[in-house]
Amino acid sequence: MRITIGELKEMKQKGERIPMLTAYDYATAKIIDEAGIPLILVGDSLGMVVLGYESTIPVTMEEMLHHTRAVVRGTKRALVVGDMPFMTYHTSTSEALRNAARFIQEGGAQAVKLEGGERVAETVKRLVECGIPVMGHIGLTPQSIHQLGGFRVQGKTPEAAVRMLQDALALEEAGAFSIVLESVPSPLSKLITEKVGVPTIGIGAGPGCDGQVQVISDLLGLFTDFVPKHAKQYAKLAEIMSGAVTEYIAEVKEGSFPTSKQSHTMDESILAELEQLK
Ligand code: KIV
């Protein structure tokens, strides 16, 4: 049985912190699900850490659905959230509804996430009315990176801080079951967390949120183009992979791989017969 949005809300009420991670493929999803992660985001960060794009903006619905299906197949317990890509929920509510429904119906996700506060509240309300759980995302919203002028901490001026609180309240009012706070000063995210009844999930938003989300490739030290300030590397997989591949190359070149352990035998008499043939 998968975690439900009701159970996440109960976790907030009990003061139980919520760990969340991104995943993009079957094998990783299976490992983190079995490790006990309750909430998995198939993030559009996929574009940068898996597909090699410069930002999340080029990511398409088809790419997101492809990876969402893989993650869902790898999980039994975690609630899987599909991240709605750039311009798939902006042009009209019906377009947003159609795309969100694809995440649930074709992707197998249990919820969707979209970026924005008050400006997307009507859309969130409609999706929720149609039975689609929605996670909000405010603060640094990477799909608006050109408008924000870079990956900067948000909510530092009094006006921006008030706007962010209003955004969080508007999302809660619209029915969002949880809100991601990205790159937000710790005191502001703590205050927002206290003001809203739904769990806040922080990334670069300090310890005062109800939960934390990290990009799995940052956490595992797999994506090394850059390491964001908010990321902590719990492993250095890129180094481990590079070491393993270097060893493999050397062993193939010197002929020490494969050994009999990785090889198959056959009946000696068949071989003898073959050797008789011209
Ligand atoms: O796409 C993503 O991975 C995200 C998280 C950083 C919250 O939106």
Coordinates of C-alpha atoms in Angstrom, one line a residue, residues 5-266:
I5 CA -1.5 12.5 1.0
G6 CA -3.5 12.1 4.3
E7 CA -0.6 10.3 5.9
L8 CA 1.8 13.1 4.8
K9 CA -0.5 15.6 6.5
E10 CA -0.5 13.5 9.7
M11 CA 3.3 13.4 9.6
K12 CA 3.3 17.2 9.7
Q13 CA 0.8 17.2 12.6
K14 CA 2.9 14.8 14.6
G15 CA 6.1 16.7 13.9
E16 CA 7.5 13.8 11.9
R17 CA 9.9 15.0 9.2
I18 CA 9.3 14.0 5.7
P19 CA 12.3 12.9 3.5
M20 CA 11.7 13.2 -0.3
L21 CA 14.1 12.4 -3.2
T22 CA 13.9 12.6 -6.9
A23 CA 14.3 9.5 -9.1
Y24 CA 14.2 9.1 -12.8
D25 CA 14.6 5.4 -13.5
Y26 CA 13.4 1.9 -12.3
A27 CA 16.6 0.7 -10.6
T28 CA 17.1 3.9 -8.5
A29 CA 13.4 4.1 -7.7
K30 CA 13.4 0.5 -6.4
I31 CA 16.5 1.1 -4.2
I32 CA 15.1 4.3 -2.6
D33 CA 11.6 2.8 -2.2
E34 CA 13.0 -0.2 -0.5
A35 CA 15.2 2.0 1.7
G36 CA 11.9 3.6 3.0
I37 CA 11.6 7.0 1.2
P38 CA 7.9 7.9 1.5
L39 CA 7.8 10.5 -1.3
I40 CA 9.5 10.4 -4.7
L41 CA 9.5 13.2 -7.2
V42 CA 10.1 12.5 -10.9
G43 CA 11.5 16.0 -11.2
D44 CA 12.0 17.9 -14.4
S45 CA 15.6 18.3 -13.1
L46 CA 15.7 15.1 -15.2
G47 CA 16.5 17.5 -18.0
M48 CA 19.8 18.6 -16.5
V49 CA 21.0 15.6 -14.5
V50 CA 19.9 12.8 -16.8
L51 CA 19.4 14.3 -20.3
G52 CA 22.2 16.9 -20.3
Y53 CA 20.1 20.0 -21.1
E54 CA 21.2 23.3 -19.7
S55 CA 18.0 23.9 -17.8
T56 CA 14.6 22.3 -17.1
I57 CA 12.9 24.3 -19.9
P58 CA 13.4 21.9 -22.8
V59 CA 11.9 18.9 -20.9
T60 CA 8.7 17.6 -22.7
M61 CA 5.7 15.7 -21.5
E62 CA 6.8 12.6 -23.4
E63 CA 10.2 12.6 -21.6
M64 CA 8.5 13.1 -18.2
L65 CA 6.0 10.3 -18.8
H66 CA 8.7 7.9 -20.0
H67 CA 10.6 8.3 -16.8
T68 CA 7.6 8.5 -14.5
R69 CA 6.4 5.1 -15.8
A70 CA 9.9 3.6 -15.0
V71 CA 9.9 5.1 -11.5
V72 CA 6.3 3.9 -10.8
R73 CA 7.3 0.4 -11.9
G74 CA 10.2 0.4 -9.4
T75 CA 8.1 1.4 -6.4
K76 CA 5.6 -0.2 -4.2
R77 CA 5.3 2.1 -1.2
A78 CA 6.3 5.6 -2.0
L79 CA 3.9 8.2 -3.3
V80 CA 5.2 9.2 -6.7
V81 CA 4.8 12.9 -7.8
G82 CA 5.2 13.8 -11.5
D83 CA 6.7 17.2 -12.3
M84 CA 4.7 19.1 -14.9
P85 CA 7.1 20.5 -17.5
F86 CA 7.4 24.1 -18.7
M87 CA 4.3 25.4 -20.5
T88 CA 2.2 22.3 -19.9
Y89 CA -0.1 24.0 -17.4
H90 CA 0.1 27.7 -18.3
T91 CA -1.9 28.2 -21.5
S92 CA -5.3 27.1 -20.2
T93 CA -6.8 25.2 -17.3
S94 CA -8.1 22.5 -19.7
E95 CA -4.6 22.0 -21.1
A96 CA -3.3 21.7 -17.5
L97 CA -6.0 19.2 -16.7
R98 CA -5.3 17.1 -19.7
N99 CA -1.5 17.0 -19.0
A100 CA -1.9 16.4 -15.3
A101 CA -4.3 13.6 -16.1
R102 CA -1.7 12.0 -18.4
F103 CA 0.7 11.8 -15.4
I104 CA -1.9 9.9 -13.4
Q105 CA -3.4 7.8 -16.2
E106 CA -0.4 7.1 -18.5
G107 CA 2.5 7.7 -16.1
G108 CA 0.9 5.9 -13.0
A109 CA 1.9 8.8 -10.7
Q110 CA -0.2 9.5 -7.6
A111 CA 0.2 13.3 -7.8
V112 CA 1.7 16.1 -9.8
K113 CA 3.8 19.1 -9.0
L114 CA 3.7 22.5 -10.6
E115 CA 5.6 25.8 -10.1
G116 CA 4.0 29.1 -9.0
G117 CA 1.9 30.5 -6.2
E118 CA -1.2 32.8 -6.6
R119 CA -0.9 32.8 -10.4
V120 CA -1.5 29.0 -10.6
A121 CA -3.9 28.8 -7.7
E122 CA -7.0 28.5 -10.0
T123 CA -5.4 25.7 -11.9
V124 CA -4.4 23.9 -8.7
K125 CA -8.0 24.2 -7.5
R126 CA -9.4 22.7 -10.7
L127 CA -7.0 19.8 -10.7
V128 CA -7.8 19.1 -7.1
E129 CA -11.5 19.3 -7.9
C130 CA -10.9 16.6 -10.5
G131 CA -9.2 14.3 -8.0
I132 CA -5.6 15.0 -8.9
P133 CA -3.4 15.7 -5.8
V134 CA -1.2 18.7 -6.4
M135 CA 2.1 19.7 -4.8
G136 CA 3.0 23.4 -5.1
H137 CA 6.5 24.8 -5.7
I138 CA 7.5 28.4 -4.8
G139 CA 10.6 30.3 -4.1
L140 CA 13.2 29.6 -6.8
T141 CA 11.1 28.1 -9.6
P142 CA 13.6 26.9 -12.2
Q143 CA 11.1 27.0 -15.1
S144 CA 11.1 30.9 -14.6
I145 CA 14.9 31.1 -14.5
H146 CA 15.1 33.7 -17.3
Q147 CA 12.6 35.9 -15.5
L148 CA 14.3 35.4 -12.1
G149 CA 17.7 36.2 -13.7
G150 CA 19.5 33.1 -12.3
F151 CA 19.5 30.5 -9.6
R152 CA 19.2 33.0 -6.7
V153 CA 17.8 32.9 -3.2
Q154 CA 14.2 34.2 -3.2
G155 CA 12.1 36.2 -0.7
K156 CA 14.9 38.4 0.6
T157 CA 13.1 41.8 0.4
P158 CA 10.1 42.5 2.6
E159 CA 7.8 42.6 -0.5
A160 CA 9.1 39.4 -1.9
A161 CA 8.8 37.7 1.5
V162 CA 5.2 38.8 1.9
R163 CA 4.4 37.7 -1.7
M164 CA 5.9 34.3 -0.9
L165 CA 3.8 33.8 2.2
Q166 CA 0.7 34.9 0.2
D167 CA 1.7 32.4 -2.5
A168 CA 1.9 29.6 0.1
L169 CA -1.5 30.5 1.6
A170 CA -3.1 30.7 -1.9
L171 CA -1.8 27.2 -2.7
E172 CA -3.1 25.8 0.5
E173 CA -6.4 27.5 -0.1
A174 CA -6.5 26.0 -3.6
G175 CA -6.1 22.5 -2.1
A176 CA -2.4 21.7 -2.7
F177 CA -1.4 18.8 -0.4
S178 CA 2.1 20.0 0.1
I179 CA 4.4 22.9 -1.0
V180 CA 8.0 22.8 -2.1
L181 CA 10.1 25.8 -0.9
E182 CA 13.2 26.2 -3.0
S183 CA 16.1 28.5 -2.1
V184 CA 14.3 30.4 0.6
P185 CA 16.0 32.0 3.6
S186 CA 15.6 29.6 6.6
P187 CA 13.6 32.0 8.9
L188 CA 11.1 32.7 6.1
S189 CA 10.5 29.0 5.3
K190 CA 10.1 28.3 9.0
L191 CA 7.5 31.1 9.2
I192 CA 5.6 29.8 6.1
T193 CA 5.8 26.2 7.6
E194 CA 4.1 27.5 10.8
K195 CA 1.4 29.4 8.8
V196 CA 0.3 26.7 6.5
G197 CA -1.5 23.5 7.5
V198 CA 0.0 21.3 4.7
P199 CA 3.6 20.0 4.8
T200 CA 6.3 22.2 3.4
I201 CA 9.2 20.4 1.7
G202 CA 12.4 22.4 1.5
I203 CA 15.4 22.4 -0.8
G204 CA 17.9 25.1 0.2
A205 CA 15.3 26.3 2.6
G206 CA 16.8 25.4 5.9
P207 CA 15.8 22.9 8.6
G208 CA 12.5 24.5 9.6
C209 CA 10.5 22.9 6.8
D210 CA 8.3 19.8 7.4
G211 CA 10.4 17.8 5.0
Q212 CA 13.4 18.0 2.7
V213 CA 13.9 17.1 -0.9
Q214 CA 17.2 16.5 -2.7
V215 CA 18.0 15.6 -6.3
I216 CA 19.3 12.0 -6.1
S217 CA 22.2 12.7 -8.4
D218 CA 23.5 15.4 -6.1
L219 CA 23.0 13.3 -3.0
L220 CA 24.9 10.4 -4.6
G221 CA 27.6 12.5 -6.1
L222 CA 26.7 11.3 -9.6
F223 CA 26.1 14.7 -11.3
T224 CA 29.3 16.7 -11.1
D225 CA 28.8 19.6 -13.6
F226 CA 28.1 21.7 -10.5
V227 CA 27.1 21.0 -6.9
P228 CA 24.4 23.4 -5.6
K229 CA 25.0 25.0 -2.1
H230 CA 22.0 23.2 -0.8
A231 CA 23.2 19.7 -1.7
K232 CA 25.1 17.3 0.5
Q233 CA 27.0 14.5 -1.1
Y234 CA 26.3 11.3 0.9
A235 CA 28.4 9.3 -1.6
K236 CA 30.8 9.9 -4.5
L237 CA 29.3 7.6 -7.2
A238 CA 30.9 9.4 -10.1
E239 CA 34.4 8.6 -8.6
I240 CA 33.3 5.0 -7.9
M241 CA 32.0 4.6 -11.5
S242 CA 35.0 6.1 -13.1
G243 CA 37.3 3.8 -11.0
A244 CA 35.3 0.7 -12.0
V245 CA 35.3 1.6 -15.7
T246 CA 39.0 2.3 -15.7
E247 CA 39.6 -1.1 -14.1
Y248 CA 37.4 -2.8 -16.7
I249 CA 39.2 -1.1 -19.6
A250 CA 42.5 -2.2 -18.2
E251 CA 41.4 -5.8 -17.7
V252 CA 39.8 -6.1 -21.2
K253 CA 43.0 -4.8 -22.7
E254 CA 45.3 -7.1 -20.8
G255 CA 43.0 -10.1 -21.2
S256 CA 42.2 -10.7 -17.6
F257 CA 38.5 -10.2 -18.1
P258 CA 36.5 -12.3 -18.7
T259 CA 37.7 -15.3 -16.7
S260 CA 36.1 -18.8 -16.6
K261 CA 33.7 -17.4 -14.0
Q262 CA 32.0 -15.1 -16.5
S263 CA 32.2 -17.7 -19.4
H264 CA 30.1 -20.6 -20.6
T265 CA 31.3 -24.2 -21.3
M266 CA 30.1 -26.7 -23.8

